[in-house]
Tab-separated table of C-alpha atoms in Angstrom:
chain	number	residue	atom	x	y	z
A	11	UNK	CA	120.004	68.758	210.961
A	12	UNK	CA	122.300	67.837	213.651
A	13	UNK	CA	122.242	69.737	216.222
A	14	UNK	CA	120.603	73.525	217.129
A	15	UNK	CA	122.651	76.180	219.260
A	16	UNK	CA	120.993	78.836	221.249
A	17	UNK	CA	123.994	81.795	221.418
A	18	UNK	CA	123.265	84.827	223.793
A	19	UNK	CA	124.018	88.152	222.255
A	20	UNK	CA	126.650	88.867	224.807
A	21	UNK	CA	128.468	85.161	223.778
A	22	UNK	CA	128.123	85.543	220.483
A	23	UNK	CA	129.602	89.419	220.596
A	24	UNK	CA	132.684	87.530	222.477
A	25	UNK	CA	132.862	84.912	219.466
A	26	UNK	CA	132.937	88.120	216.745
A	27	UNK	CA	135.444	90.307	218.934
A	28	UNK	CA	137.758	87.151	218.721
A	29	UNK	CA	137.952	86.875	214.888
A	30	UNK	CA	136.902	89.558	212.245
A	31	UNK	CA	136.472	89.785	208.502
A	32	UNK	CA	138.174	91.742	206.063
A	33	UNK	CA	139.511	94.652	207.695
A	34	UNK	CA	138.411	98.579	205.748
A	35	UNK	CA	141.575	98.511	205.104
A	36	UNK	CA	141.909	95.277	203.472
A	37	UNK	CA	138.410	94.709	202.085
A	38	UNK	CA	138.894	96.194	198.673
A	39	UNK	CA	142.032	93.284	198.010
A	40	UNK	CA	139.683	90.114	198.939
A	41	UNK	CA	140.498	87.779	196.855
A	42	UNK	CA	140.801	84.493	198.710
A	43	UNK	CA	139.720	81.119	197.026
A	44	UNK	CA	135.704	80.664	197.791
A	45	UNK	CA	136.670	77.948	200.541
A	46	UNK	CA	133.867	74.637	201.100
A	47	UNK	CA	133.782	73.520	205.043
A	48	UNK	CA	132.134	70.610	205.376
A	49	UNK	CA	131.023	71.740	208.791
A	50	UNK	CA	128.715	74.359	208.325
A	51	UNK	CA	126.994	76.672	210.765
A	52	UNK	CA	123.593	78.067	210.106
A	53	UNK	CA	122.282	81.118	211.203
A	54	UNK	CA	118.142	82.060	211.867
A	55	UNK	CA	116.923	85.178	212.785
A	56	UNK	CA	114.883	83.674	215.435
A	57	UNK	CA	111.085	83.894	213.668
A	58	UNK	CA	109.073	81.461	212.186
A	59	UNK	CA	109.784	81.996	208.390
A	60	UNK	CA	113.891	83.016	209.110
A	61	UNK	CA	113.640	79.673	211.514
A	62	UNK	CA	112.113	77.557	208.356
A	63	UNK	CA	114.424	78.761	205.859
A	64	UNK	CA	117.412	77.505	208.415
A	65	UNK	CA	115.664	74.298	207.955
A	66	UNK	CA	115.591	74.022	204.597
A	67	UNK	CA	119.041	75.163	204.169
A	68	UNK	CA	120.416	72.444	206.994
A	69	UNK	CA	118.200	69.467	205.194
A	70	UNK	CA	119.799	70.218	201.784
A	71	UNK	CA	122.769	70.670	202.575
A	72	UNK	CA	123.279	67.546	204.793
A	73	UNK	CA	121.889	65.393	202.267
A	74	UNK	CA	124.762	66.777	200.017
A	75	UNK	CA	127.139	65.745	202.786
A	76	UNK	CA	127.508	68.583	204.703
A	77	UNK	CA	127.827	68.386	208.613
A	78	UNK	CA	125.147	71.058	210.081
A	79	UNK	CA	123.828	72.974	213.049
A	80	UNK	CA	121.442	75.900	213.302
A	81	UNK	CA	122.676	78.293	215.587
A	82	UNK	CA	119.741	81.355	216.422
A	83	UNK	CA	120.848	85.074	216.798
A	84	UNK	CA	117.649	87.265	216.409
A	85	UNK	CA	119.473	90.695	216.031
A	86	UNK	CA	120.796	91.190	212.813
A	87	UNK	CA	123.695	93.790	214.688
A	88	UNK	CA	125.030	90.714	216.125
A	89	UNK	CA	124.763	88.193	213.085
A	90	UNK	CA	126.219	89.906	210.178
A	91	UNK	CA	130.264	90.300	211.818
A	92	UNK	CA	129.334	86.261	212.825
A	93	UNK	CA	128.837	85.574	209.361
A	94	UNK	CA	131.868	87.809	208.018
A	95	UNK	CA	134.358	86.477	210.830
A	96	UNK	CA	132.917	82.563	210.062
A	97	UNK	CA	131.443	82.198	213.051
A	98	UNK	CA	128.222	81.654	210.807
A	99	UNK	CA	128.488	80.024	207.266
A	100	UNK	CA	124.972	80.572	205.948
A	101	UNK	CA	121.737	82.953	206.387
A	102	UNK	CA	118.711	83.082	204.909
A	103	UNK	CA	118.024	87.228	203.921
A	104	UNK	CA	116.284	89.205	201.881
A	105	UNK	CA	118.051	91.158	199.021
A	106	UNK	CA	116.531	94.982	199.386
A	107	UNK	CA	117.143	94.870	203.137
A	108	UNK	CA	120.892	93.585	203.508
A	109	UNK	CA	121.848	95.866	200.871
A	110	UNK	CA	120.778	99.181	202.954
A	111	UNK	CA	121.543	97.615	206.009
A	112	UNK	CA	125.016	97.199	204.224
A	113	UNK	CA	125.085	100.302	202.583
A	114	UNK	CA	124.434	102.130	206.154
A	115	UNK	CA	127.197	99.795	207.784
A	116	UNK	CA	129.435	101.211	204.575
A	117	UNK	CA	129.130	104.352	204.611
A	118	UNK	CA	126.720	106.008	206.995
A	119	UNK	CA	123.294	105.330	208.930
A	120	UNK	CA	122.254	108.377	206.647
A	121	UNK	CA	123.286	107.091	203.336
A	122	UNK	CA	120.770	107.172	200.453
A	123	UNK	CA	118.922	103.621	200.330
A	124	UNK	CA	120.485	101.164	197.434
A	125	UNK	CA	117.921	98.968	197.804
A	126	UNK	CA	114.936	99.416	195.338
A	127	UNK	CA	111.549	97.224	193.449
A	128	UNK	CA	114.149	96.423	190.825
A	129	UNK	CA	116.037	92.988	191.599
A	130	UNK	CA	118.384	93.772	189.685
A	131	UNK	CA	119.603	96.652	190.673
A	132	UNK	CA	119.251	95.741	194.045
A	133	UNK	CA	121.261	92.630	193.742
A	134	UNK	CA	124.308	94.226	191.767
A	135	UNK	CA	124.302	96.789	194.537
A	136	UNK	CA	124.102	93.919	197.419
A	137	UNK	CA	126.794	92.189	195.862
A	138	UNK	CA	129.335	94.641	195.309
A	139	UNK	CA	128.566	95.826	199.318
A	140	UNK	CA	128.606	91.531	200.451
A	141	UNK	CA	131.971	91.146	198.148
A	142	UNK	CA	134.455	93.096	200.201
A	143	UNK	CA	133.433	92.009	203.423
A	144	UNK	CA	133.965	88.441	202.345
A	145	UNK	CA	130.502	87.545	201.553
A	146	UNK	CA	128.748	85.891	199.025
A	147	UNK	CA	125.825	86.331	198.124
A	148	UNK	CA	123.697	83.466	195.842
A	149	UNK	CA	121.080	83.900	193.574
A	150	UNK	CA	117.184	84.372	194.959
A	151	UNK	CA	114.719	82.163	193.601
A	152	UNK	CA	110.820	83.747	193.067
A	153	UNK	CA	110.163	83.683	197.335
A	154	UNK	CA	109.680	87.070	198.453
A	155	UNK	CA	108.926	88.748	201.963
A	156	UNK	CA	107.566	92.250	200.988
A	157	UNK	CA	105.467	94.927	202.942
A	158	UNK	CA	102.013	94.205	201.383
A	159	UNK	CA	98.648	96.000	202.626
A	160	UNK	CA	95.390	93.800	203.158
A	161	UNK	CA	91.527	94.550	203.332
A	162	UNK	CA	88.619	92.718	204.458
A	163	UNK	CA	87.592	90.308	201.616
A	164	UNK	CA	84.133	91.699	201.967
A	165	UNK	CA	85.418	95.146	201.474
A	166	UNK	CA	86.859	94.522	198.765
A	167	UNK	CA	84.335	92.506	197.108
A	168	UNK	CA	81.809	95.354	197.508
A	169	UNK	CA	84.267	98.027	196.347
A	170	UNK	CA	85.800	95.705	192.926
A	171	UNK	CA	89.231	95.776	194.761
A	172	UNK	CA	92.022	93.493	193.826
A	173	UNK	CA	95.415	95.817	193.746
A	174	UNK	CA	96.130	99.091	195.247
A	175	UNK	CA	95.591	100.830	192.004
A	176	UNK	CA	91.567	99.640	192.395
A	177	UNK	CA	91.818	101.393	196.038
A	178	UNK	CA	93.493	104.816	194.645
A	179	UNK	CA	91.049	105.081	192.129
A	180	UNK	CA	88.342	104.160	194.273
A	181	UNK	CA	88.737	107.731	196.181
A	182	UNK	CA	88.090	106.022	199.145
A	183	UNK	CA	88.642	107.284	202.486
A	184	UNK	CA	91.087	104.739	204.442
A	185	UNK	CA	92.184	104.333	208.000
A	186	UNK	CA	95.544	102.253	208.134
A	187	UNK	CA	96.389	100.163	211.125
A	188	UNK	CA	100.216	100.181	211.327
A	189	UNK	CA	103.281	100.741	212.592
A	190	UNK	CA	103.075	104.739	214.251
A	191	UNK	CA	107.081	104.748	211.530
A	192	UNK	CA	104.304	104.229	208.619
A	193	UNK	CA	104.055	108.656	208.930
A	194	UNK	CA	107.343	108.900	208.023
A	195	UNK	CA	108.453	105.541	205.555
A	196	UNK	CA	108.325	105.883	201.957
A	197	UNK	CA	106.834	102.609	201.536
A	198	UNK	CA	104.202	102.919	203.951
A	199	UNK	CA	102.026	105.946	203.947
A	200	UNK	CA	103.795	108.538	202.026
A	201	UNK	CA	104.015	105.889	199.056
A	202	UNK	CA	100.510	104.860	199.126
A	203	UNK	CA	99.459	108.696	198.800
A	204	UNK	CA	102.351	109.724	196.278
A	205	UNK	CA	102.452	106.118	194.055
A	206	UNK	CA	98.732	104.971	194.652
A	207	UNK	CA	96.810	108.134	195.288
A	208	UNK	CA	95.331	106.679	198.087
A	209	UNK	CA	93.620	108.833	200.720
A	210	UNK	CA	95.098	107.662	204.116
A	211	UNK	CA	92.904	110.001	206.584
A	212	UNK	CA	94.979	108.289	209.687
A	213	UNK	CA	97.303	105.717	210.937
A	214	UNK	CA	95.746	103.040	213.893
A	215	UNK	CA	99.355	102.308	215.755
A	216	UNK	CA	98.628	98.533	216.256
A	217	UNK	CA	101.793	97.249	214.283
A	218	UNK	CA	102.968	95.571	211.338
A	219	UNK	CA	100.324	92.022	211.051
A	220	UNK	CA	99.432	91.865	214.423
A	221	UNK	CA	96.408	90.326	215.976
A	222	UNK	CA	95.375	93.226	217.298
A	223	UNK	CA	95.959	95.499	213.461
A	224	UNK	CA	94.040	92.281	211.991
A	225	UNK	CA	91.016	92.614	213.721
A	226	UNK	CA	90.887	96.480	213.730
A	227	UNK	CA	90.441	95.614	209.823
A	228	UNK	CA	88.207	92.733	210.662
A	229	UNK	CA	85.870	94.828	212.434
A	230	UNK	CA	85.779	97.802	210.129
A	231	UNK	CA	87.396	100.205	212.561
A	232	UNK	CA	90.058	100.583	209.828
A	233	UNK	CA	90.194	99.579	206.509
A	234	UNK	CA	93.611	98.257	205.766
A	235	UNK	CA	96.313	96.762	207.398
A	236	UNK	CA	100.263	96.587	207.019
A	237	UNK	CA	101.317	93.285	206.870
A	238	UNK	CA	103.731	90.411	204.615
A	239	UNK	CA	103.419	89.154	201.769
A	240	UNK	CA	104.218	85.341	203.406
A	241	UNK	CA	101.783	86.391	206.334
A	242	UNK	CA	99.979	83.038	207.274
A	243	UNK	CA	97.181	84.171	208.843
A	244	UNK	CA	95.226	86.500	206.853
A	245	UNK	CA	92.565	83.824	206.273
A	246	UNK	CA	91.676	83.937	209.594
A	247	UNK	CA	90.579	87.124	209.727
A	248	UNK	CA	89.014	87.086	206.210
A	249	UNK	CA	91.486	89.666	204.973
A	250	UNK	CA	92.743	89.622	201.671
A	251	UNK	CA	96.319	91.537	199.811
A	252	UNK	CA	95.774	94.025	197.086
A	253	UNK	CA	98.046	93.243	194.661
A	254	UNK	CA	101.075	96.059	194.562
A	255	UNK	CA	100.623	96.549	190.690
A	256	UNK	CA	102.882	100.078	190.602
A	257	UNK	CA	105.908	97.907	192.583
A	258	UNK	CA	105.894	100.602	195.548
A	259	UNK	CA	107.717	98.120	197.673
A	260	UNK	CA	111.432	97.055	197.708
A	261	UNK	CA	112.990	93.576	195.981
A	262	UNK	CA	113.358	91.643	199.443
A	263	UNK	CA	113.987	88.311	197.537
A	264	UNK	CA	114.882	85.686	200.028
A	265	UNK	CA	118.372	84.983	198.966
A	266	UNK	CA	121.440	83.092	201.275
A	267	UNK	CA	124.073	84.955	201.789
A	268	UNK	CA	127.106	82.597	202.868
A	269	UNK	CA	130.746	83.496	204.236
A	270	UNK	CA	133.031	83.329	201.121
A	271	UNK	CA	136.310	81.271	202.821
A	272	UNK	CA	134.286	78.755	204.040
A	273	UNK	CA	130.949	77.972	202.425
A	274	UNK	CA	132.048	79.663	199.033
A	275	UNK	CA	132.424	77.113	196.947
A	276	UNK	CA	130.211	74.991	194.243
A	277	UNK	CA	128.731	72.583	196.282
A	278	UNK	CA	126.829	74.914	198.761
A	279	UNK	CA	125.618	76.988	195.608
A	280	UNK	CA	124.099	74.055	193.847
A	281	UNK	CA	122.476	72.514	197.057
A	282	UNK	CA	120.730	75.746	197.758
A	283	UNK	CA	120.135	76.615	194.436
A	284	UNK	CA	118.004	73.701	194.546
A	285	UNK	CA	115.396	75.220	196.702
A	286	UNK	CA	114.896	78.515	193.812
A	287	UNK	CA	113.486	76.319	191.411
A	288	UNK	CA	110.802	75.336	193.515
A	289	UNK	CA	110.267	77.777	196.513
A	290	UNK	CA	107.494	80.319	196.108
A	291	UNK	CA	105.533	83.359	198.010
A	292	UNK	CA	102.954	81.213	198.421
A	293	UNK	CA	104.661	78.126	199.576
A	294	UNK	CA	106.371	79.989	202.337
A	295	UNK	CA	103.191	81.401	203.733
A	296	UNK	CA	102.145	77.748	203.970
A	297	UNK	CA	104.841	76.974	205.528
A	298	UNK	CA	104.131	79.818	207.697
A	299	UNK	CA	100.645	78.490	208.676
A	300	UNK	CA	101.932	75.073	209.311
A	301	UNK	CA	104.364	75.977	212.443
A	302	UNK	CA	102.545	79.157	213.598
A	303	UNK	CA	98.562	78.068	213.448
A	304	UNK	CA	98.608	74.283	213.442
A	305	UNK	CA	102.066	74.241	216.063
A	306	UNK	CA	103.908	71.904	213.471
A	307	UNK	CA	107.652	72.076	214.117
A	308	UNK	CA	109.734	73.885	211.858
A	309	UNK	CA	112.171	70.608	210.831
A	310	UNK	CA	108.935	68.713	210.281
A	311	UNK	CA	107.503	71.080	208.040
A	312	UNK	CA	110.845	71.885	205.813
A	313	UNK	CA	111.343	68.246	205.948
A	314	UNK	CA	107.512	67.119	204.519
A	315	UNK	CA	108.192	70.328	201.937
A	316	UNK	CA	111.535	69.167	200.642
A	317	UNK	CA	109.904	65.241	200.182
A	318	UNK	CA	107.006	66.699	198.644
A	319	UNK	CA	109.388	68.721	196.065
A	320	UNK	CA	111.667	66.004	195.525
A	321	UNK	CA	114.418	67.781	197.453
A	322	UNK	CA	114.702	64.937	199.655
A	323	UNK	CA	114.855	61.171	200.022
């Protein structure tokens, strides 16, 4: 990497009002040339894993002889019209999640969700909302960030638990520490009752994976927890995931989305694409670990994974 830029929401909202995408006008007759800057700009969400993925992104694509800097923009309000007007050229996202955030942007805050458990689906449906706004979006590799629920490993030793499926039929009474939104999302509680059968008796408001939600689960005062499926710190708390056998959650393949007129082109697509042959679930959460339990930079760590791959010299 050669450089890293911290923009302020209010500087990089005077960057986007300067220079827009396609207008709704206009966005239905994109059909520009997919362009190939050799300067790119990188965007990260500002977390650990979003942070990583920048990383890896920046390290394969200068060793393919691109010039690039990470530039960090936490809300994604802000990011997506800086990766539309070119302000940013690349982004690490998930699939299921930029397609309804899309879909809302599209056509209302209200609009039925496009984003599903099918990848497919879910990907056609990104696409055609990425396309006319002059984005493209490349294919996702096996890495996925999902909602996933976690129990103590002794729990679920002594109850022959391994997916959610086992907990459902178990008729077991469970206490879920989550976000207080888990009442009212269909992939929190009102899936695990409808899809799983599983008798949620109350939600513990600690949030999604904290420390706090963790150790409510640790020391039996609930059951389960919300959490990731690239969530680094389970171990810690000897939690384990049940396995989401009935696919209750939504295809949020990590997959880099790039702005068409400038990062479009061949080369960017076959340095990234790199990273999906190798990149799993698993390998992210280690990733994960390294930066947020043992303090390991982020550019070290993508750097030792890319040599270990390969992916680097």
């Amino acid at each position: 990497m050669r450089g890293r830029t911290a923009v302020t929401a209010a500087g990089l909202l005077a960057l986007t009002a300067c220079s827009t995408g396609p207008s709704l006008e206009n966005r239905s007759a994109v059909t520009a040339s997919p362009g190939d800057s050799h300067r790119l700009t990188i965007g990260s969400a500002g977390f650990t894993e979003s942070d990583l993925l920048a990383q890896l992104y920046a390290q394969l694509l200068n060793q393919a002889g691109y010039r690039t800097s990470i530039i960090t923009v936490a809300n994604r309000e802000l990011y997506e019209p800086a990766l539309e007007s070119g302000q940013i050229d690349v982004v690490p996202e998930y699939a299921a999640t930029l397609a309804d955030w899309l879909n809302a942007k599209t056509h209302a805050a209200d609009a039925k969700p496009v984003g599903s458990p099918d990848l497919g689906a879910t990907m056609k449906a990104l696409h055609n909302l990425a396309a006319p706004r002059g984005l493209t979006v490349l294919p996702p590799g096996r890495a996925v960030d999902q909602n996933a629920f976690a129990v103590s490993a002794d729990y679920a030793r002594r109850h022959h638990l391994k997916t959610l499926s086992d907990l459902g039929a178990s008729k077991l009474e469970v206490r879920l520490a989550a976000g207080d939104e888990c009442v009212q999302r269909p992939y929190c509680e009102p899936g695990l009752k409808k899809v799983y059968g599983i008798d949620i008796t109350g939600i513990d408001p600690k949030g999604v994976g904290t420390t706090q939600a963790k150790r409510a689960v640790q020391d039996g005062r609930d059951q389960m927890v919300l959490t990731t499926t690239t969530d680094a710190t389970l171990d810690q708390f000897g939690l384990v995931l049940l396995a989401d056998d009935r696919h209750l959650q939504n295809a949020d393949y990590v997959v880099p989305v790039v702005n068409r007129a400038r990062a479009g082109g061949a080369g960017v697509a076959t340095a990234l694409g790199r990273l999906n042959d190798v990149l799993t679930t698993a390998d992210l959460a280690d990733m994960n670990r390294q930066v947020d339990s043992w303090r390991r930079l982020p550019a070290d760590v993508a750097r030792s994974y890319l040599r270990d791959k390969g992916l680097l010299k």
